[in-house]
Coordinates of C-alpha atoms in Angstrom, one line a residue:
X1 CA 109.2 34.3 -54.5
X2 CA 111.2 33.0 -51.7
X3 CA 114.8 31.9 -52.4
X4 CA 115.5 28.4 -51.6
X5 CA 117.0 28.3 -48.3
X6 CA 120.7 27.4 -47.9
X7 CA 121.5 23.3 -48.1
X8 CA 118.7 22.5 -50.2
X9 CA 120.3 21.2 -53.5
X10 CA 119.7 18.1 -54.7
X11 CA 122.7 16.3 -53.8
X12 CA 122.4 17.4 -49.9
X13 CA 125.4 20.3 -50.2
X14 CA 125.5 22.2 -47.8
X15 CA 125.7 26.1 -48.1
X16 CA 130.0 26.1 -48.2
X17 CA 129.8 23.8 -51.2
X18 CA 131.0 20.4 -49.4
X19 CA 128.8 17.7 -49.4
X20 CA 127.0 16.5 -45.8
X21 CA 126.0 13.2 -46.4
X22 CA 123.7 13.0 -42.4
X23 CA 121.7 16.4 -43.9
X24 CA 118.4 15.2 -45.5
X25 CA 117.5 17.4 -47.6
X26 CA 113.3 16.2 -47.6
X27 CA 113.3 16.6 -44.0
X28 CA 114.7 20.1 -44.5
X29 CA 112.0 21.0 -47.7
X30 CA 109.1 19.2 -45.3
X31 CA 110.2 21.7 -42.3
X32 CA 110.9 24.5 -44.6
X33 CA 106.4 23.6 -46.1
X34 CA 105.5 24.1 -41.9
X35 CA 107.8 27.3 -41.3
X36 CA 105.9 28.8 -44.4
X37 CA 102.7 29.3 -42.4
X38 CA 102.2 32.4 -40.6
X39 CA 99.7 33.1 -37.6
X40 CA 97.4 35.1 -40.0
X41 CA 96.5 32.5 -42.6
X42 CA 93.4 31.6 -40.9
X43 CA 92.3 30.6 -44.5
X44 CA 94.8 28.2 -45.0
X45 CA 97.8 27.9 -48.1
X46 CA 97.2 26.3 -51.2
X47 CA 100.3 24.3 -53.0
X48 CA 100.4 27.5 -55.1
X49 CA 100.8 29.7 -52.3
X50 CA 103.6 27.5 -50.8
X51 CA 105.7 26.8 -53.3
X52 CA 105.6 30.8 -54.0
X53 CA 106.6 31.1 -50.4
X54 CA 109.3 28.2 -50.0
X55 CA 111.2 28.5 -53.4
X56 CA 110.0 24.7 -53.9
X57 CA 108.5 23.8 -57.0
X58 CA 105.1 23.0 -57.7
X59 CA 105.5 19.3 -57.6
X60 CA 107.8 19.0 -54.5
X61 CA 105.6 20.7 -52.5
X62 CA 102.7 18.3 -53.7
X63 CA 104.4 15.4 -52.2
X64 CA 105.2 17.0 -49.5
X65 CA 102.1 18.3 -48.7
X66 CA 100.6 14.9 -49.0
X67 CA 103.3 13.2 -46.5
X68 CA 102.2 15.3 -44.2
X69 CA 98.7 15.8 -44.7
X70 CA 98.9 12.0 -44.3
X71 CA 100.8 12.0 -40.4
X72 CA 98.4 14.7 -39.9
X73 CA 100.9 17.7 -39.6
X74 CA 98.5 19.6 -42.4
X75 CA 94.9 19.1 -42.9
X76 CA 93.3 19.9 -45.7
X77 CA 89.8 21.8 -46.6
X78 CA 88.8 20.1 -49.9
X79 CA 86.2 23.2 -50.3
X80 CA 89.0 25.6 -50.8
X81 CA 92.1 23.3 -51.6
X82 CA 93.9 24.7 -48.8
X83 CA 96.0 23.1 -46.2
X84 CA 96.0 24.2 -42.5
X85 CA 98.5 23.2 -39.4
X86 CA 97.4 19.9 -37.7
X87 CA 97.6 19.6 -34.0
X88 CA 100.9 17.9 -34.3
X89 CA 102.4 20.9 -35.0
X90 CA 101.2 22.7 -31.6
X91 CA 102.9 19.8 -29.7
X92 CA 105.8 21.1 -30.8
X93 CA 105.5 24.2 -30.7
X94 CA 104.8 23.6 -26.8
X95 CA 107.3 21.2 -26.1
X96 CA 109.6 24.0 -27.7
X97 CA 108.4 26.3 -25.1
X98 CA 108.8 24.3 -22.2
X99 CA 112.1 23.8 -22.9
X100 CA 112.9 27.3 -22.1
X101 CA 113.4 27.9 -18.5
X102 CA 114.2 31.7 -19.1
X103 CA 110.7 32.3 -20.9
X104 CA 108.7 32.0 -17.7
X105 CA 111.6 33.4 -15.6
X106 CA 111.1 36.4 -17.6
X107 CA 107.7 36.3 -18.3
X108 CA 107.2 37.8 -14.8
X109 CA 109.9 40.9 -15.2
X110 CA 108.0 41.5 -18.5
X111 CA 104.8 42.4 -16.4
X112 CA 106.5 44.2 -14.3
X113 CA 107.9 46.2 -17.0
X114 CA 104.9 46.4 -19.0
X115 CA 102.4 47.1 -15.7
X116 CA 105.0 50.0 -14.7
X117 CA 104.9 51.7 -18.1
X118 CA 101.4 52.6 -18.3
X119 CA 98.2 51.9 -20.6
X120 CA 99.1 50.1 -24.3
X121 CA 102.3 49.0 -23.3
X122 CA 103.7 45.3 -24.5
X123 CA 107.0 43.8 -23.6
X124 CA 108.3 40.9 -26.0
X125 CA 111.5 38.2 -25.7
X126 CA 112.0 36.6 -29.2
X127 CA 114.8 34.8 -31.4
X128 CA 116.0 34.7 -34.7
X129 CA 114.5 32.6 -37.7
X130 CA 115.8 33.7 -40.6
X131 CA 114.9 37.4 -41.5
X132 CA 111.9 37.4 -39.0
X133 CA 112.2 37.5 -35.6
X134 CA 109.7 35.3 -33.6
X135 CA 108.5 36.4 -30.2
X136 CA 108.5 33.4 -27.5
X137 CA 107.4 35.5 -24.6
X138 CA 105.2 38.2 -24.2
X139 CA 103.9 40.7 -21.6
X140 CA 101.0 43.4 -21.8
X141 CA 99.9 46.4 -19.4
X142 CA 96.2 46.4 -19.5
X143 CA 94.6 49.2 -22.1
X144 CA 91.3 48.8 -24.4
X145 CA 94.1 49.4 -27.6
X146 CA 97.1 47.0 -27.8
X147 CA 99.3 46.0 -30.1
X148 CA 97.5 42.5 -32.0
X149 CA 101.4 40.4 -31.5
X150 CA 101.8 37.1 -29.5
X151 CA 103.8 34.3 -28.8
X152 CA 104.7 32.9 -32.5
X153 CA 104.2 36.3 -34.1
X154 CA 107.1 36.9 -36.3
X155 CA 108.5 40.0 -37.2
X156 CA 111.0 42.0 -39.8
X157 CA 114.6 41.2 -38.9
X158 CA 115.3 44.5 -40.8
X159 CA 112.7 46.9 -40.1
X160 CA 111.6 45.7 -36.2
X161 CA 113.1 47.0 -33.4
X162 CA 113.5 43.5 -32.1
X163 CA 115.6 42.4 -35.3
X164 CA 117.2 45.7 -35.6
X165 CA 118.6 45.3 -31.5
X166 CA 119.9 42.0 -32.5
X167 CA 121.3 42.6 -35.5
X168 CA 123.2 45.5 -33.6
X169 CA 124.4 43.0 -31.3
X170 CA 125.1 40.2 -33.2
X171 CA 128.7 39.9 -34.7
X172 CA 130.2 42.0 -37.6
X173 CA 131.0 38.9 -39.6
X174 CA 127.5 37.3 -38.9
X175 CA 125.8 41.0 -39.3
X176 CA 127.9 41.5 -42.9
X177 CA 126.4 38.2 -44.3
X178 CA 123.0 38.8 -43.3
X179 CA 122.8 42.7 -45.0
X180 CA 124.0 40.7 -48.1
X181 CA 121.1 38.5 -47.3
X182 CA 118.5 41.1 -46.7
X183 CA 119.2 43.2 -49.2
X184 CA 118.8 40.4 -52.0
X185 CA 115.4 39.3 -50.5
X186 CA 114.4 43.2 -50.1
X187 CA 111.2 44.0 -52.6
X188 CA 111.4 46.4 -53.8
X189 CA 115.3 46.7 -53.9
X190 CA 114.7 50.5 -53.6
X191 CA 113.8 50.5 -50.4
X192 CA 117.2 49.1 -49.2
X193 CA 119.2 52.0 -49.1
X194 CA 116.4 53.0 -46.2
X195 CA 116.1 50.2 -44.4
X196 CA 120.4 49.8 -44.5
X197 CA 120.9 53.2 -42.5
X198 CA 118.4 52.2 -40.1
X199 CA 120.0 49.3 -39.5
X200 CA 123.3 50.9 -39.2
X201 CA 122.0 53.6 -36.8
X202 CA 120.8 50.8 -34.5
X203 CA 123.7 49.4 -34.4
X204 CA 125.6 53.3 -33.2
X205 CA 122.2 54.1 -30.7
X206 CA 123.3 50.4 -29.3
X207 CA 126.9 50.7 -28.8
X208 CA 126.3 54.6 -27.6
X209 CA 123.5 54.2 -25.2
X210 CA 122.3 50.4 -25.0
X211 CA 118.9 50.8 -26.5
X212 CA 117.9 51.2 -30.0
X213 CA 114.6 53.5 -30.8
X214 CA 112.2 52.8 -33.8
X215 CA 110.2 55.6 -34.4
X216 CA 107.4 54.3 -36.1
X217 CA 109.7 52.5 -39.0
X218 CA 108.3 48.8 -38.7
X219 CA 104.7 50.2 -38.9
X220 CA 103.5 53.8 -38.6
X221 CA 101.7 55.2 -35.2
X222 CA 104.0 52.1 -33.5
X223 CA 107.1 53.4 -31.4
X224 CA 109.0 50.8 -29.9
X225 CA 112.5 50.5 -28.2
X226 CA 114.8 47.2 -28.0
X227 CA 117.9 45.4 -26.7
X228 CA 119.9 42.7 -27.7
X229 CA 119.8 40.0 -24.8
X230 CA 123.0 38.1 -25.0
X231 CA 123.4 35.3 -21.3
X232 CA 126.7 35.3 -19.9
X233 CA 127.7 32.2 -21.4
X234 CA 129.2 33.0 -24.7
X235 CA 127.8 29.2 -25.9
X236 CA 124.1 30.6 -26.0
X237 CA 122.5 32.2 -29.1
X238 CA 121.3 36.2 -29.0
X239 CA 118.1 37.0 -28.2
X240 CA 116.1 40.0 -28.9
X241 CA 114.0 42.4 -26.1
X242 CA 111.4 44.9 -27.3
X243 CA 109.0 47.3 -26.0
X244 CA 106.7 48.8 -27.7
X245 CA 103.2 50.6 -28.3
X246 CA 100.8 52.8 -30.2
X247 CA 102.8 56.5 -30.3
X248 CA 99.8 58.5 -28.2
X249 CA 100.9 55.8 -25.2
X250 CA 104.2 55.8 -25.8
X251 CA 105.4 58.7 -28.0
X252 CA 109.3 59.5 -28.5
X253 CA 109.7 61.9 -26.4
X254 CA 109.4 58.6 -23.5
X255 CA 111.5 56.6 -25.3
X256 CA 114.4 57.5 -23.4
X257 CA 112.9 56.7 -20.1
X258 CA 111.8 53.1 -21.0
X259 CA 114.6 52.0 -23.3
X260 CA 116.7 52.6 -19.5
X261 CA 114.2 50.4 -18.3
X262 CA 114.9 47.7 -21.1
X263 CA 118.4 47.9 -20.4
X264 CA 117.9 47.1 -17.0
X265 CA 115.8 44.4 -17.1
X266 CA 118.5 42.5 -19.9
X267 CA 120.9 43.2 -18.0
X268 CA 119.1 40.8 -15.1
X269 CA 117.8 38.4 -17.6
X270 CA 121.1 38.1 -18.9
X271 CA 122.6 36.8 -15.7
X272 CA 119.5 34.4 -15.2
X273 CA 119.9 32.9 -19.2
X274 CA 121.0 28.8 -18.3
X275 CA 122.4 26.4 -21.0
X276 CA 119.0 25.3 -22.3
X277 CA 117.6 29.4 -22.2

């Protein structure tokens, strides 16, 4: 089960104990009900599956699920008793999107990138959301095999090499808390001791050479390298730059080569970021 995410107690506290009377908490438990979907449940979530997913119990999610089956942000299959996204929510996912300057700035670099790397090839910009990372741009070479991601996939903030880049280049405060985080939502908790060192050794392959390279650690046959993508302007929140592909396009040995290539390309995205991305 999901833990119940900070400044959801009853009361409205917030997560350093003082109380934040303009935070509404049922606004943040209605959100938390939407960011429990994920673009594989074609067949839907039942209450069940959300509360197991949000933390929330049983009842909560009940209500909430009605409230917003009713302003037709869920609908509901009463075959299966399982809710779906409404079309609501794809308004603002898009209005989201277009308020992004930088996405289609470096939408074309991506295919650049991607086109000059060869077959299978895919070249992602995403951001944090908790311990996923969700990809908001996305660029592909052409090949018959490609990896199945898009724009709204999300990803492991501890195992990706997208969420291992930016958790390399985020702060050492903001980095401590979020191990501490990680490792209590980590199942099972023996696999932490793993996923830890990886982490720490994409922090060193950043700081040493720029890049960090997964060899097949988020999912086997998958090598991928990444960058943290930090703008000029110290004001605008990290992004995360990957690229990545099955290991007989891309195997380690070229890792090297492209994760120069990622570097490069950051580096000119980073000097294009503008206050609103």
């Amino acid at each position: 089960m999901r833990k119940r995410s900070p400044g959801t107690d009853d009361d409205g506290a917030q997560p350093n104990g003082q109380h934040e009377r303009q935070f509404i908490t049922s606004l943040h438990r209605g959100l938390e009900v939407l960011r429990a979907f994920r673009p594989d449940d074609r067949a839907g979530l039942s209450n069940g599956d959300l509360a197991e997913r949000t933390g929330l119990p049983n009842s909560t999610v009940s209500r909430l699920t009605y409230t917003l089956l009713t302003t037709g942000y869920l609908n509901y299959d009463a075959v299966t008793g399982r809710y779906r996204m409404g079309v609501p929510v794809l308004s603002l996912g898009y209005a989201c999107l277009s308020s992004m300057p930088l996405r289609d700035t470096a939408q074309t670099y991506m295919q650049t990138l991607a086109d000059a790397c060869g077959e299978g090839i895919m070249v992602a910009l995403g951001s944090r959301d908790e311990r996923t990372m969700t990809y908001f741009a996305c660029a592909r070479s052409r090949s018959v095999v490609a990896l199945q991601l898009g724009v709204g996939s999300r990803i492991s903030l501890a195992r990706s090499a997208m969420g291992r880049a930016w958790l390399a280049g985020c702060s050492a405060t903001e980095r401590e808390a979020l191990m501490a985080d990680l490792e209590a939502h980590t199942q099972p908790r023996t696999t932490w001791p793993a996923i830890r060192a990886g982490i720490e050794d994409a922090v060193k392959q950043v700081a040493q050479q720029g890049y960090y390279a997964n060899h097949g650690e988020w999912q086997a046959g998958v090598n991928a390298v990444a960058v943290p993508l930090r703008s000029t302007d110290p004001d605008l929140p990290l992004l995360g730059l990957n690229l990545g592909g099955p290991s007989h396009y891309l195997p380690a040995d070229r890792l090297p080569e492209v994760g120069k290539r990622l570097v490069e390309l950051a580096t000119t995205l980073s000097q294009r970021m503008t206050a609103n991305f």
